[in-house]
Amino acid sequence: RKPHPAPKSGEVLEMAIKDLGNFEYDQEHGGNIPTDVRQLNGTKIRLRGFMIPMDQAENITQFALVPSLFACCFGQPPQIQHTIVADCPKGKAVGYCPDEIVVEGKLKVEEKKDDGYIISIFGLDVSSVKPAPK
């Protein structure tokens, strides 16, 4: 595993989702997010991936960003460290896009639990969603 360099002030990090979550994560117990990954909390980041709406199909305000749609349909769902929960700003919903997208925003690194289960470790306060260049 390659540790992430400390982010520079004002820099927008561009990386693949699998590179961001390049560590084994204990989804049952949690607590093992590497320090270099935790240091990315609050960093502006640009990620490419695919949208899985979490609330509705139109005027989407929250979606999961995953590295590949095919893995979800034909095999294992992505691991929790390869799933980014993207939150759009209030009043700035987006339409569903079946193609690869580029999402930019402020990264949140924190274990979120629901009913005692860890449901996410990466969140993103979205500032832009665009189709990925082909």
PDB file of N, CA, C and O in Angstrom, residues 3 5-6 9 11-12 14 41 48 57 61 64 68 71 77-78 84 87 92 95-96 109-110 115 133-134:
ATOM      1  N   PRO A   3       1.260   5.052   0.920  1.00  0.00           N
ATOM      2  CA  PRO A   3       0.650   6.118   1.715  1.00  0.00           C
ATOM      3  C   PRO A   3       0.405   7.367   0.868  1.00  0.00           C
ATOM      4  O   PRO A   3       1.126   7.636  -0.087  1.00  0.00           O
ATOM      5  N   PRO A   5       0.469  11.332   0.165  1.00  0.00           N
ATOM      6  CA  PRO A   5       1.230  12.492   0.638  1.00  0.00           C
ATOM      7  C   PRO A   5       0.280  13.470   1.328  1.00  0.00           C
ATOM      8  O   PRO A   5      -0.907  13.508   1.003  1.00  0.00           O
ATOM      9  N   ALA A   6       0.810  14.243   2.260  1.00  0.00           N
ATOM     10  CA  ALA A   6      -0.018  15.243   2.949  1.00  0.00           C
ATOM     11  C   ALA A   6      -0.487  16.264   1.924  1.00  0.00           C
ATOM     12  O   ALA A   6       0.289  16.684   1.065  1.00  0.00           O
ATOM     13  N   SER A   9      -1.970  23.091   0.846  1.00  0.00           N
ATOM     14  CA  SER A   9      -3.049  24.056   1.012  1.00  0.00           C
ATOM     15  C   SER A   9      -3.551  24.568  -0.338  1.00  0.00           C
ATOM     16  O   SER A   9      -2.753  24.938  -1.195  1.00  0.00           O
ATOM     17  N   GLU A  11      -4.707  23.011  -2.813  1.00  0.00           N
ATOM     18  CA  GLU A  11      -4.555  22.075  -3.918  1.00  0.00           C
ATOM     19  C   GLU A  11      -5.803  21.190  -4.024  1.00  0.00           C
ATOM     20  O   GLU A  11      -6.395  20.817  -3.023  1.00  0.00           O
ATOM     21  N   VAL A  12      -6.207  20.867  -5.258  1.00  0.00           N
ATOM     22  CA  VAL A  12      -7.275  19.901  -5.478  1.00  0.00           C
ATOM     23  C   VAL A  12      -6.600  18.578  -5.837  1.00  0.00           C
ATOM     24  O   VAL A  12      -5.910  18.480  -6.849  1.00  0.00           O
ATOM     25  N   GLU A  14      -6.371  14.933  -7.238  1.00  0.00           N
ATOM     26  CA  GLU A  14      -7.105  14.134  -8.220  1.00  0.00           C
ATOM     27  C   GLU A  14      -6.611  12.707  -8.079  1.00  0.00           C
ATOM     28  O   GLU A  14      -5.410  12.454  -8.132  1.00  0.00           O
ATOM     29  N   ASN A  41      -8.921  14.451   5.383  1.00  0.00           N
ATOM     30  CA  ASN A  41     -10.199  15.040   5.795  1.00  0.00           C
ATOM     31  C   ASN A  41     -10.163  16.550   5.565  1.00  0.00           C
ATOM     32  O   ASN A  41      -9.230  17.219   5.983  1.00  0.00           O
ATOM     33  N   ARG A  48     -13.154  10.315 -10.140  1.00  0.00           N
ATOM     34  CA  ARG A  48     -13.957   9.779 -11.250  1.00  0.00           C
ATOM     35  C   ARG A  48     -14.656   8.535 -10.757  1.00  0.00           C
ATOM     36  O   ARG A  48     -14.079   7.753 -10.008  1.00  0.00           O
ATOM     37  N   ALA A  57     -34.456   9.007  -8.156  1.00  0.00           N
ATOM     38  CA  ALA A  57     -33.851   8.916  -9.491  1.00  0.00           C
ATOM     39  C   ALA A  57     -33.700  10.268 -10.170  1.00  0.00           C
ATOM     40  O   ALA A  57     -32.926  10.414 -11.094  1.00  0.00           O
ATOM     41  N   THR A  61     -29.933  14.342  -4.509  1.00  0.00           N
ATOM     42  CA  THR A  61     -29.188  15.166  -3.557  1.00  0.00           C
ATOM     43  C   THR A  61     -28.100  14.364  -2.855  1.00  0.00           C
ATOM     44  O   THR A  61     -27.194  14.930  -2.262  1.00  0.00           O
ATOM     45  N   ALA A  64     -24.063   7.486  -4.062  1.00  0.00           N
ATOM     46  CA  ALA A  64     -22.802   6.792  -3.808  1.00  0.00           C
ATOM     47  C   ALA A  64     -21.981   6.887  -5.089  1.00  0.00           C
ATOM     48  O   ALA A  64     -22.508   6.701  -6.185  1.00  0.00           O
ATOM     49  N   SER A  68     -16.879   1.314 -10.289  1.00  0.00           N
ATOM     50  CA  SER A  68     -17.398   0.584 -11.441  1.00  0.00           C
ATOM     51  C   SER A  68     -18.825   0.142 -11.159  1.00  0.00           C
ATOM     52  O   SER A  68     -19.129  -0.298 -10.054  1.00  0.00           O
ATOM     53  N   ALA A  71     -19.204  -4.174 -11.289  1.00  0.00           N
ATOM     54  CA  ALA A  71     -18.929  -4.984 -10.097  1.00  0.00           C
ATOM     55  C   ALA A  71     -20.187  -5.075  -9.232  1.00  0.00           C
ATOM     56  O   ALA A  71     -20.460  -6.105  -8.638  1.00  0.00           O
ATOM     57  N   PRO A  77     -20.472  -6.191  -4.221  1.00  0.00           N
ATOM     58  CA  PRO A  77     -20.590  -4.741  -4.157  1.00  0.00           C
ATOM     59  C   PRO A  77     -19.231  -4.166  -3.774  1.00  0.00           C
ATOM     60  O   PRO A  77     -18.401  -4.881  -3.208  1.00  0.00           O
ATOM     61  N   PRO A  78     -18.984  -2.890  -4.095  1.00  0.00           N
ATOM     62  CA  PRO A  78     -17.679  -2.326  -3.745  1.00  0.00           C
ATOM     63  C   PRO A  78     -17.479  -2.333  -2.233  1.00  0.00           C
ATOM     64  O   PRO A  78     -18.440  -2.234  -1.478  1.00  0.00           O
ATOM     65  N   ILE A  84     -17.897   6.283  -1.986  1.00  0.00           N
ATOM     66  CA  ILE A  84     -17.900   7.648  -1.478  1.00  0.00           C
ATOM     67  C   ILE A  84     -19.357   8.109  -1.427  1.00  0.00           C
ATOM     68  O   ILE A  84     -20.049   8.051  -2.442  1.00  0.00           O
ATOM     69  N   ASP A  87     -22.760  14.230  -1.117  1.00  0.00           N
ATOM     70  CA  ASP A  87     -23.897  15.070  -0.743  1.00  0.00           C
ATOM     71  C   ASP A  87     -23.849  16.359  -1.544  1.00  0.00           C
ATOM     72  O   ASP A  87     -22.860  17.093  -1.488  1.00  0.00           O
ATOM     73  N   LYS A  92     -29.171  22.248  -4.850  1.00  0.00           N
ATOM     74  CA  LYS A  92     -28.340  21.970  -6.041  1.00  0.00           C
ATOM     75  C   LYS A  92     -28.385  20.480  -6.375  1.00  0.00           C
ATOM     76  O   LYS A  92     -27.351  19.821  -6.400  1.00  0.00           O
ATOM     77  N   GLY A  95     -29.072  15.528 -11.892  1.00  0.00           N
ATOM     78  CA  GLY A  95     -29.805  14.479 -12.590  1.00  0.00           C
ATOM     79  C   GLY A  95     -28.960  13.212 -12.623  1.00  0.00           C
ATOM     80  O   GLY A  95     -27.738  13.266 -12.512  1.00  0.00           O
ATOM     81  N   TYR A  96     -29.626  12.076 -12.817  1.00  0.00           N
ATOM     82  CA  TYR A  96     -28.898  10.807 -12.884  1.00  0.00           C
ATOM     83  C   TYR A  96     -28.057  10.762 -14.150  1.00  0.00           C
ATOM     84  O   TYR A  96     -28.489  11.172 -15.223  1.00  0.00           O
ATOM     85  N   VAL A 109     -13.532  12.338   5.996  1.00  0.00           N
ATOM     86  CA  VAL A 109     -13.085  10.999   6.371  1.00  0.00           C
ATOM     87  C   VAL A 109     -13.582  10.757   7.799  1.00  0.00           C
ATOM     88  O   VAL A 109     -13.050  11.325   8.746  1.00  0.00           O
ATOM     89  N   GLU A 110     -14.633   9.962   7.934  1.00  0.00           N
ATOM     90  CA  GLU A 110     -15.159   9.642   9.262  1.00  0.00           C
ATOM     91  C   GLU A 110     -16.021   8.392   9.173  1.00  0.00           C
ATOM     92  O   GLU A 110     -16.696   8.162   8.177  1.00  0.00           O
ATOM     93  N   ASP A 115     -27.427   2.088  13.370  1.00  0.00           N
ATOM     94  CA  ASP A 115     -27.767   0.882  14.135  1.00  0.00           C
ATOM     95  C   ASP A 115     -26.532   0.071  14.524  1.00  0.00           C
ATOM     96  O   ASP A 115     -26.552  -1.159  14.479  1.00  0.00           O
ATOM     97  N   PRO A 133     -14.533  13.138 -19.177  1.00  0.00           N
ATOM     98  CA  PRO A 133     -14.120  13.205 -20.588  1.00  0.00           C
ATOM     99  C   PRO A 133     -13.926  11.801 -21.139  1.00  0.00           C
ATOM    100  O   PRO A 133     -13.401  10.937 -20.458  1.00  0.00           O
ATOM    101  N   LYS A 134     -14.382  11.585 -22.357  1.00  0.00           N
ATOM    102  CA  LYS A 134     -14.293  10.248 -22.963  1.00  0.00           C
ATOM    103  C   LYS A 134     -12.887  10.019 -23.497  1.00  0.00           C
ATOM    104  O   LYS A 134     -12.239  10.886 -23.959  1.00  0.00           O
TER     105      LYS A 134
END
